[in-house]
Coordinates of C-alpha atoms in Angstrom, one line a residue:
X1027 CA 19.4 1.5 -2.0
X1028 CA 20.3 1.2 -5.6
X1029 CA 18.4 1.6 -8.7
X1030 CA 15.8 -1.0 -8.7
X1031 CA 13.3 1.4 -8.8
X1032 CA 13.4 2.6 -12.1
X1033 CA 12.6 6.5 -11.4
X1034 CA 12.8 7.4 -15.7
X1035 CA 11.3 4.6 -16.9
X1036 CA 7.6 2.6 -16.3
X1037 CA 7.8 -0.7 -15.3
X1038 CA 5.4 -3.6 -16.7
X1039 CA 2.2 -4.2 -14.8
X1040 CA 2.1 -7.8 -12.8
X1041 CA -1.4 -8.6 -11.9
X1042 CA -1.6 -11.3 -8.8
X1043 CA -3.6 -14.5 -9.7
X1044 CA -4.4 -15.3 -6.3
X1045 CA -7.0 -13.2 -4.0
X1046 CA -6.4 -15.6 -1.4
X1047 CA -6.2 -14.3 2.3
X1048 CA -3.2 -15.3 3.9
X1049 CA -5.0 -15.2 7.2
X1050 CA -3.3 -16.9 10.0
X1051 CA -5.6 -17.7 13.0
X1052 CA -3.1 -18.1 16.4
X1053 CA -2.2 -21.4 17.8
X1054 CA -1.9 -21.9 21.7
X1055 CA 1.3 -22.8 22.3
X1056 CA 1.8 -26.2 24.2
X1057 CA 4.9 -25.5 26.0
X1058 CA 4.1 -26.5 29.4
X1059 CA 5.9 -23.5 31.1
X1060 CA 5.1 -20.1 32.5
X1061 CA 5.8 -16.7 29.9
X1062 CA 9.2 -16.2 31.7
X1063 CA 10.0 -19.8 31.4
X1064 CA 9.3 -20.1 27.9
X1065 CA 11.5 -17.5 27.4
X1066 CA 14.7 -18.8 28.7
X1067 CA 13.5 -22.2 27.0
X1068 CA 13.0 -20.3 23.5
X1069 CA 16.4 -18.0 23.1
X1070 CA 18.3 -21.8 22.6
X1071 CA 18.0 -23.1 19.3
X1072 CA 19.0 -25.9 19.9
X1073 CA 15.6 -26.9 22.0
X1074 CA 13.7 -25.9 19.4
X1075 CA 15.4 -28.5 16.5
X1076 CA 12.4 -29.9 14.1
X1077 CA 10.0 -28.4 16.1
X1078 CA 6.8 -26.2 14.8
X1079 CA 7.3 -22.6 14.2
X1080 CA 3.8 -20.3 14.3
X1081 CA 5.9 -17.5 12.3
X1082 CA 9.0 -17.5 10.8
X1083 CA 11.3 -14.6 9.4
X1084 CA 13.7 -15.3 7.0
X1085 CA 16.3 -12.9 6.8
X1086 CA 18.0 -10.5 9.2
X1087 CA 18.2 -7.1 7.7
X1088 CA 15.6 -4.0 8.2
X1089 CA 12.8 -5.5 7.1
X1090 CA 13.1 -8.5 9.4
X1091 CA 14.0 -6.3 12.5
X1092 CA 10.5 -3.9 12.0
X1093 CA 8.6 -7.5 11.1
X1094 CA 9.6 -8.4 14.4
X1095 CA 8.7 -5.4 16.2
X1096 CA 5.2 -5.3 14.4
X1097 CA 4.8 -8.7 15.9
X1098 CA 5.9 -7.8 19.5
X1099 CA 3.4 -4.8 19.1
X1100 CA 0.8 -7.6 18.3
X1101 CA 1.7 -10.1 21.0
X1102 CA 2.1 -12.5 18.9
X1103 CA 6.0 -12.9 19.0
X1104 CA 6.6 -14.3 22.3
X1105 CA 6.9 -18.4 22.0
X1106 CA 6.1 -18.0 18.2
X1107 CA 8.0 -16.3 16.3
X1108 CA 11.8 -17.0 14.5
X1109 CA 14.1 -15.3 12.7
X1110 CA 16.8 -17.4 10.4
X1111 CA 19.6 -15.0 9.9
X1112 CA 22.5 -15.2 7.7
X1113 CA 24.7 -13.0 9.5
X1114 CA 25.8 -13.2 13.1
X1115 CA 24.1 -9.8 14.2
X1116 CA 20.6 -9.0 15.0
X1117 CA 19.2 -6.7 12.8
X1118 CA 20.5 -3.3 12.2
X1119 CA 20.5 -0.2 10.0
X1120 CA 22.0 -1.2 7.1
X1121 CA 22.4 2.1 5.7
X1122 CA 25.1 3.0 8.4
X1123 CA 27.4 0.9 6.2
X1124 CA 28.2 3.7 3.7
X1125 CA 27.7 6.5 6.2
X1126 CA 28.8 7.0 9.5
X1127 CA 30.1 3.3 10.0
X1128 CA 32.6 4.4 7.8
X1129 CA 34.3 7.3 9.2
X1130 CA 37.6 6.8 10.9
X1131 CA 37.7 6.9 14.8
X1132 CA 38.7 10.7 15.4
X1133 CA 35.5 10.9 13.3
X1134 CA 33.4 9.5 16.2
X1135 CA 32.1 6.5 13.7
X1136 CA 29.0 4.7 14.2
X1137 CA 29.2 1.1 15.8
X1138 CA 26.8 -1.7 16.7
X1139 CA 24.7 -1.9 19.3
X1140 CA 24.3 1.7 18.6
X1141 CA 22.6 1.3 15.2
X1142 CA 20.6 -2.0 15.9
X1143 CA 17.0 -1.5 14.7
X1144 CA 14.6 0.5 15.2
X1145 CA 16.7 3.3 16.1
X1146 CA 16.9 4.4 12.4
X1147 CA 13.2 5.5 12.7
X1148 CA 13.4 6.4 16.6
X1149 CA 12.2 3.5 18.1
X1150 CA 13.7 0.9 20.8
X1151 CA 16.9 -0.5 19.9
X1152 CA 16.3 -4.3 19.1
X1153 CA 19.6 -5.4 20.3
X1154 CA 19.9 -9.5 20.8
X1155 CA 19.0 -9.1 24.5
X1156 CA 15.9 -7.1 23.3
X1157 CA 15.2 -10.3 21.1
X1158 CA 15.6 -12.8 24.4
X1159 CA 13.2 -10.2 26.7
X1160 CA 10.7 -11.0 23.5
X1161 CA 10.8 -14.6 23.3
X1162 CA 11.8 -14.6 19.9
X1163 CA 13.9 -17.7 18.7
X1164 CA 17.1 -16.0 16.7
X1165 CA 19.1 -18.5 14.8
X1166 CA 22.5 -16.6 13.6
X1167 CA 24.4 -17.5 10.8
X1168 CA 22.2 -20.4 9.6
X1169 CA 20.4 -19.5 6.4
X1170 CA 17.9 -21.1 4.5
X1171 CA 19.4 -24.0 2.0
X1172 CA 15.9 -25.2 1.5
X1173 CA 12.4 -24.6 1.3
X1174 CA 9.7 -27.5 0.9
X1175 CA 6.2 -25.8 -0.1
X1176 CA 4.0 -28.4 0.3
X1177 CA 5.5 -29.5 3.7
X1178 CA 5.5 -25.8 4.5
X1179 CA 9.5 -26.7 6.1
X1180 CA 12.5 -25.3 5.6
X1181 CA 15.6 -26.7 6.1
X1182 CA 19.2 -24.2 7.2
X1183 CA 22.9 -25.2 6.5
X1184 CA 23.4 -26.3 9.8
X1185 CA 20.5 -28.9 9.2
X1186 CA 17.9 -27.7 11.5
X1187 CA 14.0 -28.7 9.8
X1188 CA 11.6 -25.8 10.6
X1189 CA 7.8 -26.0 9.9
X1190 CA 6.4 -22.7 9.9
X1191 CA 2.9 -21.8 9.5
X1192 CA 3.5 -18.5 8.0
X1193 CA 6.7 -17.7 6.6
X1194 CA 8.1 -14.3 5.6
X1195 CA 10.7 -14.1 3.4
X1196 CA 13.3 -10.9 3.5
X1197 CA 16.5 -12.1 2.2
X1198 CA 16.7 -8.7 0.4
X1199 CA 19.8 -8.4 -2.0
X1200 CA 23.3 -9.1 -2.8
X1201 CA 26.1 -7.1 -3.8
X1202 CA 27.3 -7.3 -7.8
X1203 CA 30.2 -8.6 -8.3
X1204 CA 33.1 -8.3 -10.7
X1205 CA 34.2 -11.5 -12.4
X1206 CA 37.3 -12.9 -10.5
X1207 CA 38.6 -13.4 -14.4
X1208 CA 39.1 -9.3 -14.5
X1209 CA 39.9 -9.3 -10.4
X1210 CA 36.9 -8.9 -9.2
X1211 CA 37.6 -11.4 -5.8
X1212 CA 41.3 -9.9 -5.6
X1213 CA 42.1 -8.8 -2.3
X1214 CA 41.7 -5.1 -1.2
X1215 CA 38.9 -5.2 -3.5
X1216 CA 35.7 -4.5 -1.7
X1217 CA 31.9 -4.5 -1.8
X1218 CA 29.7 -3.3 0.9
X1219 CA 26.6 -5.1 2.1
X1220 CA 26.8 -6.3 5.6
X1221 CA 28.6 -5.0 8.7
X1222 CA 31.8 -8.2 7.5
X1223 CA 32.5 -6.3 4.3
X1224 CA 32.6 -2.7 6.2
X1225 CA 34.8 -3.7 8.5
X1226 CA 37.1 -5.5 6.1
X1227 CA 36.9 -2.2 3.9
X1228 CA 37.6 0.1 7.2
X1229 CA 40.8 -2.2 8.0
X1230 CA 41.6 -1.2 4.2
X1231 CA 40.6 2.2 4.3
X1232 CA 43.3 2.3 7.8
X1233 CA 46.3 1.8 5.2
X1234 CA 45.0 2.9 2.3
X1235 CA 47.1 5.8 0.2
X1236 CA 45.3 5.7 -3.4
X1237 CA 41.1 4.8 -3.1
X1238 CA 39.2 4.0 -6.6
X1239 CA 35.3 3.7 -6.4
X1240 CA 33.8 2.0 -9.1
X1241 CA 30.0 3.3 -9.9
X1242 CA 28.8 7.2 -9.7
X1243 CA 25.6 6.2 -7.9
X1244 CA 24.3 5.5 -4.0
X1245 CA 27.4 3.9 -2.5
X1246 CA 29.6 5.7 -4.5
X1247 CA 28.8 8.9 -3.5
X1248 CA 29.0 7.7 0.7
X1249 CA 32.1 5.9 -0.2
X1250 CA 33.9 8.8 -1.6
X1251 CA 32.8 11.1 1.0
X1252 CA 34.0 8.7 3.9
X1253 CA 37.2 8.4 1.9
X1254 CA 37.7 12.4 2.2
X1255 CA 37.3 12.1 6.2
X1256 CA 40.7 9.3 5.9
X1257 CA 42.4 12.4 3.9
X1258 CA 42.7 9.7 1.0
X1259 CA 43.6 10.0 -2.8
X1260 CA 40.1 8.8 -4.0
X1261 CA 38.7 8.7 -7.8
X1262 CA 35.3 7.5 -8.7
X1263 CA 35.1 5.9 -12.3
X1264 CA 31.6 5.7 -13.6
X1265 CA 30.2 4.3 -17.4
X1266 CA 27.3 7.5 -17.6
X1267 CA 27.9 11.1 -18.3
X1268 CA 26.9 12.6 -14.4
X1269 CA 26.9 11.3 -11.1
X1270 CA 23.3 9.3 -9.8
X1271 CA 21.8 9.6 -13.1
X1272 CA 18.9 7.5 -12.7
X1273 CA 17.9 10.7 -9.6
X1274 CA 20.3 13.6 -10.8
X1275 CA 19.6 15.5 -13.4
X1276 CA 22.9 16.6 -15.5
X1277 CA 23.0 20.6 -13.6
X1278 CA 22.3 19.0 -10.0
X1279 CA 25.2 16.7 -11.0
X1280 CA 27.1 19.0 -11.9
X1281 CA 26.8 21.1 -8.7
X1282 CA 27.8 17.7 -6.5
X1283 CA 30.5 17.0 -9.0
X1284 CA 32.0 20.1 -7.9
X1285 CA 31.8 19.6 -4.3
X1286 CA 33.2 16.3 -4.4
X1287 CA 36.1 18.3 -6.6
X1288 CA 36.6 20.7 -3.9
X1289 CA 37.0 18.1 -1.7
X1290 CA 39.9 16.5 -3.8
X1291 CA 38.3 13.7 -5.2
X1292 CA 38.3 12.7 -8.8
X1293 CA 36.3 11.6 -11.5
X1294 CA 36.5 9.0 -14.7
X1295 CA 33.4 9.5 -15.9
X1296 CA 32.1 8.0 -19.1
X1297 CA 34.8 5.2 -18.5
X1298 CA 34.5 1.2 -18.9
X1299 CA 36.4 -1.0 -16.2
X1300 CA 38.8 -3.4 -18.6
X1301 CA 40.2 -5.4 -15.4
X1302 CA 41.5 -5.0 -11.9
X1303 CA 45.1 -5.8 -11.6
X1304 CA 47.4 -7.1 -8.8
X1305 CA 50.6 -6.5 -7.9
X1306 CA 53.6 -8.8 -6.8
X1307 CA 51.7 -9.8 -4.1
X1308 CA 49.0 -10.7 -4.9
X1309 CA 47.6 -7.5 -3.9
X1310 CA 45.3 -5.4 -5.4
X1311 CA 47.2 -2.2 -7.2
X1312 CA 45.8 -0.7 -10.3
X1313 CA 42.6 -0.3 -12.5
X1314 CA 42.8 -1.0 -15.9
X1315 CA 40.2 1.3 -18.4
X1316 CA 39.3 -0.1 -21.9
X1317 CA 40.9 2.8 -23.3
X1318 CA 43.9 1.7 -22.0
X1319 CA 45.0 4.1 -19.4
X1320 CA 45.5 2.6 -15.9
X1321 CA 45.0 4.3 -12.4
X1322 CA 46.6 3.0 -9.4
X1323 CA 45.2 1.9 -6.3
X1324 CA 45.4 -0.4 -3.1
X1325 CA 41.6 -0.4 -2.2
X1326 CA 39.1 -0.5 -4.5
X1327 CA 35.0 -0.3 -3.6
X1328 CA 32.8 -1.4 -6.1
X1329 CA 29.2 -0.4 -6.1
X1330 CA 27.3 -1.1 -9.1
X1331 CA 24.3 -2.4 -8.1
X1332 CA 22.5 -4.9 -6.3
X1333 CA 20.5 -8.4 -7.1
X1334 CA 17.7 -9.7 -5.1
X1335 CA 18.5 -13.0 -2.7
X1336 CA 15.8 -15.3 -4.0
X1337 CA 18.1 -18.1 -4.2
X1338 CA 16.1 -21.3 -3.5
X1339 CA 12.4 -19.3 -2.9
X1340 CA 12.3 -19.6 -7.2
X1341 CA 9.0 -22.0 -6.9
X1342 CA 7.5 -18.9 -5.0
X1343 CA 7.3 -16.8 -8.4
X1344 CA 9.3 -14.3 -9.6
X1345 CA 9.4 -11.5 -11.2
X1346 CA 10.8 -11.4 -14.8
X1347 CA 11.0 -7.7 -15.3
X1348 CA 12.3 -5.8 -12.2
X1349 CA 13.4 -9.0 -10.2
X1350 CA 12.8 -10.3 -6.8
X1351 CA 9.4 -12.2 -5.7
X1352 CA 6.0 -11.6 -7.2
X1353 CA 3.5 -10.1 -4.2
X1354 CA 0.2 -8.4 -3.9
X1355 CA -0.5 -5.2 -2.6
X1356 CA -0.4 -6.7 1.1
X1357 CA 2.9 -8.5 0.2
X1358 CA 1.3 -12.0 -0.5
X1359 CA 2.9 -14.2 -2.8
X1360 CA 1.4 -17.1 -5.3
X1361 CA 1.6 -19.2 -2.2
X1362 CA -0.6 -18.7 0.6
X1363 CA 1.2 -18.6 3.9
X1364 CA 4.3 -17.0 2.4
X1365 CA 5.0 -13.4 1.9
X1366 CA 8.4 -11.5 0.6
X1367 CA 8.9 -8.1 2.3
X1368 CA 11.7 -5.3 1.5
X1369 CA 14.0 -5.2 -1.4
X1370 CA 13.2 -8.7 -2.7
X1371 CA 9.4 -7.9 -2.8
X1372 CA 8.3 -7.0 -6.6
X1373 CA 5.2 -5.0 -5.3
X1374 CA 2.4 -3.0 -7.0
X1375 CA 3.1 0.7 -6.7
X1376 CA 0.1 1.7 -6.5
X1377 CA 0.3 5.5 -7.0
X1378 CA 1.9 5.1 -10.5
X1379 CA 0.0 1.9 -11.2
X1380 CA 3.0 -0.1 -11.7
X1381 CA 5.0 -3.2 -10.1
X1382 CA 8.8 -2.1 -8.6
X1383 CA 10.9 -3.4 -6.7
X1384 CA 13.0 -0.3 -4.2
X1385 CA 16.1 -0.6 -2.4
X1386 CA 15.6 1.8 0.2
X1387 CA 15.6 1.3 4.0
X1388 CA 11.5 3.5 4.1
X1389 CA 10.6 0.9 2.0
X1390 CA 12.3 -2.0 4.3
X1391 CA 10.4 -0.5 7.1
X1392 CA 6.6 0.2 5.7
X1393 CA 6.2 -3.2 3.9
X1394 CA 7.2 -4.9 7.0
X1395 CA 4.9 -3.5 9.2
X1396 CA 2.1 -2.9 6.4
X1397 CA 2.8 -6.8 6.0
X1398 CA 2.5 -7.7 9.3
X1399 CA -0.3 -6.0 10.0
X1400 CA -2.3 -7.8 7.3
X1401 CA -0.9 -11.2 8.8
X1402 CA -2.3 -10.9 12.2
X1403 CA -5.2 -8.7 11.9
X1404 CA -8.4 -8.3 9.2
X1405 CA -6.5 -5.6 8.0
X1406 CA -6.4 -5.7 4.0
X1407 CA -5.7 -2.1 3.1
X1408 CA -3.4 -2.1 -0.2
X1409 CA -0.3 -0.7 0.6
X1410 CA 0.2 2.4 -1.1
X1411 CA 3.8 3.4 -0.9
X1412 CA 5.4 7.1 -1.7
X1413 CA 8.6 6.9 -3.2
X1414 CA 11.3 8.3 -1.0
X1415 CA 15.1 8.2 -0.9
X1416 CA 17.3 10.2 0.9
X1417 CA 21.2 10.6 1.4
X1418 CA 23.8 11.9 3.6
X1419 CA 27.4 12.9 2.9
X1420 CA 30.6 14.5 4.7
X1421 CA 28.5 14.9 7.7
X1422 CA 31.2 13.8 10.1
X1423 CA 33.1 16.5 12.7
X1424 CA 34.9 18.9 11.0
X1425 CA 33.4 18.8 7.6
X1426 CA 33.3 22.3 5.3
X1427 CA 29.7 21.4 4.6
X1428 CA 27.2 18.2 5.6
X1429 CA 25.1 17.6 2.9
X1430 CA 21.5 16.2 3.3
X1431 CA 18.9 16.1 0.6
X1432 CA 15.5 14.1 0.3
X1433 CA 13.2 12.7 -3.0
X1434 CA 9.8 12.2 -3.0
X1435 CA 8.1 11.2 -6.1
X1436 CA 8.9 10.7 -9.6
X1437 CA 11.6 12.3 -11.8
X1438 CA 9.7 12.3 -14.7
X1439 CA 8.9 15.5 -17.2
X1440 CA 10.8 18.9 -17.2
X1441 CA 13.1 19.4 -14.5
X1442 CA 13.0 23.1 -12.7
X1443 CA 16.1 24.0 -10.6
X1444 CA 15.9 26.3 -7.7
X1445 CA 18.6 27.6 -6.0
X1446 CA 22.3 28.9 -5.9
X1447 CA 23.8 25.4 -3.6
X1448 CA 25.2 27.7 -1.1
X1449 CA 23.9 26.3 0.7
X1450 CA 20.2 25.8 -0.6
X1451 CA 19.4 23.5 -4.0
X1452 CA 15.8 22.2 -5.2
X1453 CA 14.3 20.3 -8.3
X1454 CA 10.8 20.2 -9.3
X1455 CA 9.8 17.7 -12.0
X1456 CA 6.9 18.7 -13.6
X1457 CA 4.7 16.6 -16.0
X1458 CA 1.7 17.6 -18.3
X1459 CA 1.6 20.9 -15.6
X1460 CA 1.7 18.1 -12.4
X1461 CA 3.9 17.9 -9.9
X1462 CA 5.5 15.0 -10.5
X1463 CA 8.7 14.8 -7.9
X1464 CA 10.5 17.2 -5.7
X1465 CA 14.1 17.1 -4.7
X1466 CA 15.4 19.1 -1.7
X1467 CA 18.6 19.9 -0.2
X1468 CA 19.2 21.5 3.2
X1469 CA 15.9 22.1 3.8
X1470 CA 14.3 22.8 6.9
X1471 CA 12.5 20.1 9.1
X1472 CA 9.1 21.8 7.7
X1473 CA 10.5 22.3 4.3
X1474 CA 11.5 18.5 4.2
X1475 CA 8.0 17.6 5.9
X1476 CA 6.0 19.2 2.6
X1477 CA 7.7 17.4 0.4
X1478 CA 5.7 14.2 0.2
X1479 CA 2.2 16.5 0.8
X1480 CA 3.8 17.6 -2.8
X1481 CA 5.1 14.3 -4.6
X1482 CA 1.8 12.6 -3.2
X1483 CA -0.6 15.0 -4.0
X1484 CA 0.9 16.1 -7.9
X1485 CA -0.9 18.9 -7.8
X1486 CA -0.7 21.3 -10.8
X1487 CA 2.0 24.1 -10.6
X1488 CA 2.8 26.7 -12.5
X1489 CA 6.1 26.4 -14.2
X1490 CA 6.5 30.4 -15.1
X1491 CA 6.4 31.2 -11.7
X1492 CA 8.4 28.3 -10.6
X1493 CA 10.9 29.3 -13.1
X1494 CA 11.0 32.7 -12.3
X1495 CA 11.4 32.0 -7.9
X1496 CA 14.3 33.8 -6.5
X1497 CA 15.0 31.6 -3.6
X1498 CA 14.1 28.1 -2.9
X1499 CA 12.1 29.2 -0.1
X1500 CA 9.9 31.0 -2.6
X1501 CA 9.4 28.3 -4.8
X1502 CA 8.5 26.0 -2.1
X1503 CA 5.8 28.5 -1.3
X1504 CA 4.4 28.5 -4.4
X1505 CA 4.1 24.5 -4.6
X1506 CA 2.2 24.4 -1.4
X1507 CA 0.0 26.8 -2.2
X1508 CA -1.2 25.2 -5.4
X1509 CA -2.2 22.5 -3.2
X1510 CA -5.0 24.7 -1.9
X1511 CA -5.6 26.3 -5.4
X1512 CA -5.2 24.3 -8.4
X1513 CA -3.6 26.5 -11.3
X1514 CA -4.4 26.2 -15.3
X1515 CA -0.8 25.9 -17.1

């Protein structure tokens, strides 16, 4: 969910050279069993070792689960399709981690199978059984080690060969790291990508007395606010001047600066890690700025970003300039027969006529179906994606407040702020008189639902009036009614 998507900045056009059709006409299978045999014969890997695969996933995060349902909702799963994952799960929710996964158990936190894809957008819950019932061949903690283009094979780390006829890659991203020279592998140090590395950090979190955070954006704000629920000494320590500046602007940081104060945590901002320290046993037990001060602490989170997985898919082409793997607008790469879906996908966005590359579970979930879709049917409508990120804090039982705001759009222009926080907050972004981006928090469900009409639509509003609103409700009001009526600024 972090920062890939530049929201200040444009990003550099990538034109694809290839307007081939990654059109994939179904094989008959030539298992000689019935649909309910096949079945049982399919859910053991082993039985299917160097054989031909008509689909294959790699990757087992969001975007893999809701490729996988597209293709159930196609037929074409059953007997065809496999997933190579790297964890031992099925695909869930990923962005449980920081949330609700996190709180501790008088908290009532969330726990798998209750947050298995597709629950997240209210669909069936794709636990492993749901997988079997499918006919879909899972292959857990196995990745990829290998990929042969011109064989069209692949080859996993426990030595399995898999031709595929179509291959979809969604690796999606890894965690930055610290160097281990400044600590950065010490343990009670923590990063949090996959349901290992929150449970390692919630067995931390159980003895924990003093928490640091390191990074002021997307996991550091759900970090911090899971440390509150623990009752935890926590301080977030952060290079920029505000909290989520690449969303925030300086006043709306401000106002969640203070609620995070009233809560008891702390905050180093403007401040450069040095190095972590340990203490006589081996342990982790202090942060170390580079002007010299040092902060104690026994657990430490860092969350500063993420890097797209294209280990080993470079002969794919990449992106130079916002990372991951070059596709078109129905997430086809250089090479036909292989597609990149999620946060490793370097896309065209085509509503701001510019390639990006988002971390954000909407984003997981549209390009795998859109993706999908354009696999196994004659659809080839360019996806045209809506910007959209969301978050949720101190939501857990017995919170003061549960905060829960949406984006749509672009943060670009002059910034309007609406609102007193108590409980109600909105920003307007408003560029050359459009409507550029809209933030919202604790909104109504039909408040929240007019928010991308807005973002998508950029119609032109005017400012004075915005300006001059006495109540978020008001200024919502007069947004959606220059949707209907243009104004002249």
């Amino acid at each position: 969910m972090t920062n890939s998507l530049s929201l200040k900045h444009g990003l550099s056009i990538w034109c694809p050279q290839s307007s081939f059709v990654n059109r994939i006409t179904p094989r008959s299978t030539s298992l000689p069993f019935s649909r309910s045999q096949r079945r049982n014969y399919i859910v053991s890997s082993s039985a299917f070792a160097n054989e031909n695969r008509e689909f294959v996933i790699v990757g087992g995060g969001n975007a893999a689960g809701y490729a996988a349902k597209t293709f159930v909702e196609h037929g074409m799963a059953d007997g065809k399709l496999c997933m190579v994952c790297k964890e031992a799960f099925a695909p869930y929710e990923r962005p449980a981690l920081t949330k609700a996964y996190l709180f501790p158990k008088d908290k009532k936190p969330a726990r798998l199978p209750g947050f298995h894809t597709c629950v997240g957008s209210g669909g069936e819950r794709q636990t492993p059984d749901w997988y079997k019932e499918q006919g879909i061949e899972m292959l857990y903690e196995d990745p990829v080690t290998g990929l042969d283009i011109e064989k069209q094979t692949l080859t996993t780390s426990s030595g399995k060969l898999l031709k595929y006829g179509a291959l979809i890659i969604s690796t999606g991203c890894t965690a930055m790291r610290f160097p281990e020279k400044i600590g950065g592998n010490l343990p009670g140090v923590h990063y949090v990508r996959d349901v290992a590395d929150a449970d390692s950090l919630i067995s931390s979190l159980e003895k924990a007395r003093k928490v640091v955070i390191v990074g002021g954006g997307y996991i550091g704000m759900e970090v911090a606010a899971a440390a509150v629920a623990w009752k935890l000494d926590t301080t977030i320590i952060f290079p920029e001047d505000n909290l989520l500046p690449r969303l925030f602007t300086p006043s709306l940081a401000r106002r969640y600066e203070e609620l995070y104060q009233e809560n008891g945590v702390k905050f180093l901002k403007g401040s450069l890690i040095k190095n972590i320290e340990a203490g006589s046993d081996g342990h982790v037990a202090a942060v170390k700025l580079e002007n010299g001060s040092t902060i104690e602490a026994d657990t430490i989170i860092i969350g500063v970003g993420a890097k797209p997985a294209v280990q080993g898919f470079e002969a794919v082409g990449l992106d130079t300039k916002v990372g991951g793997i070059q596709v078109d607008g129905l997430f086809r790469t250089n090479v036909p027969g292989i597609f990149a879906i999620g946060d490793v996908a370097a896309f065209p966005l085509k509503i701001y006529d510019k390639i990006a590359r988002v971390e954000h579970v909407d984003h997981a979930r549209k390009s795998a179906q859109h993706c999908v879709k354009a696999l196994l049917t004659a659809h080839t409508q360019t996806y045209d994606y809506l910007p959209y990120f969301y978050s949720r804090v101190f939501e857990y039982e017995g919170s003061a407040r549960k905060v829960w705001w949406q984006f749509y759009g672009e943060n670009v222009g002059e910034a309007i702020e609406v609102g007193n926080f108590d409980p109600k907050i909105a920003t307007f972004w408003i560029d050359s008189g459009k409507l550029k981006g809209v933030f919202l928090e604790s909104g109504s469900s039909e408040e929240f639902q007019l928010l991308p009409r807005l973002a998508r639509s950029q119609p032109m509003v005017d400012k004075v009036k915005l300006q001059n609103a006495s109540s978020v409700e008001e200024a919502l009001e007069i947004a959606q009614s220059s949707l209907e009526t243009p104004v002249a600024v």
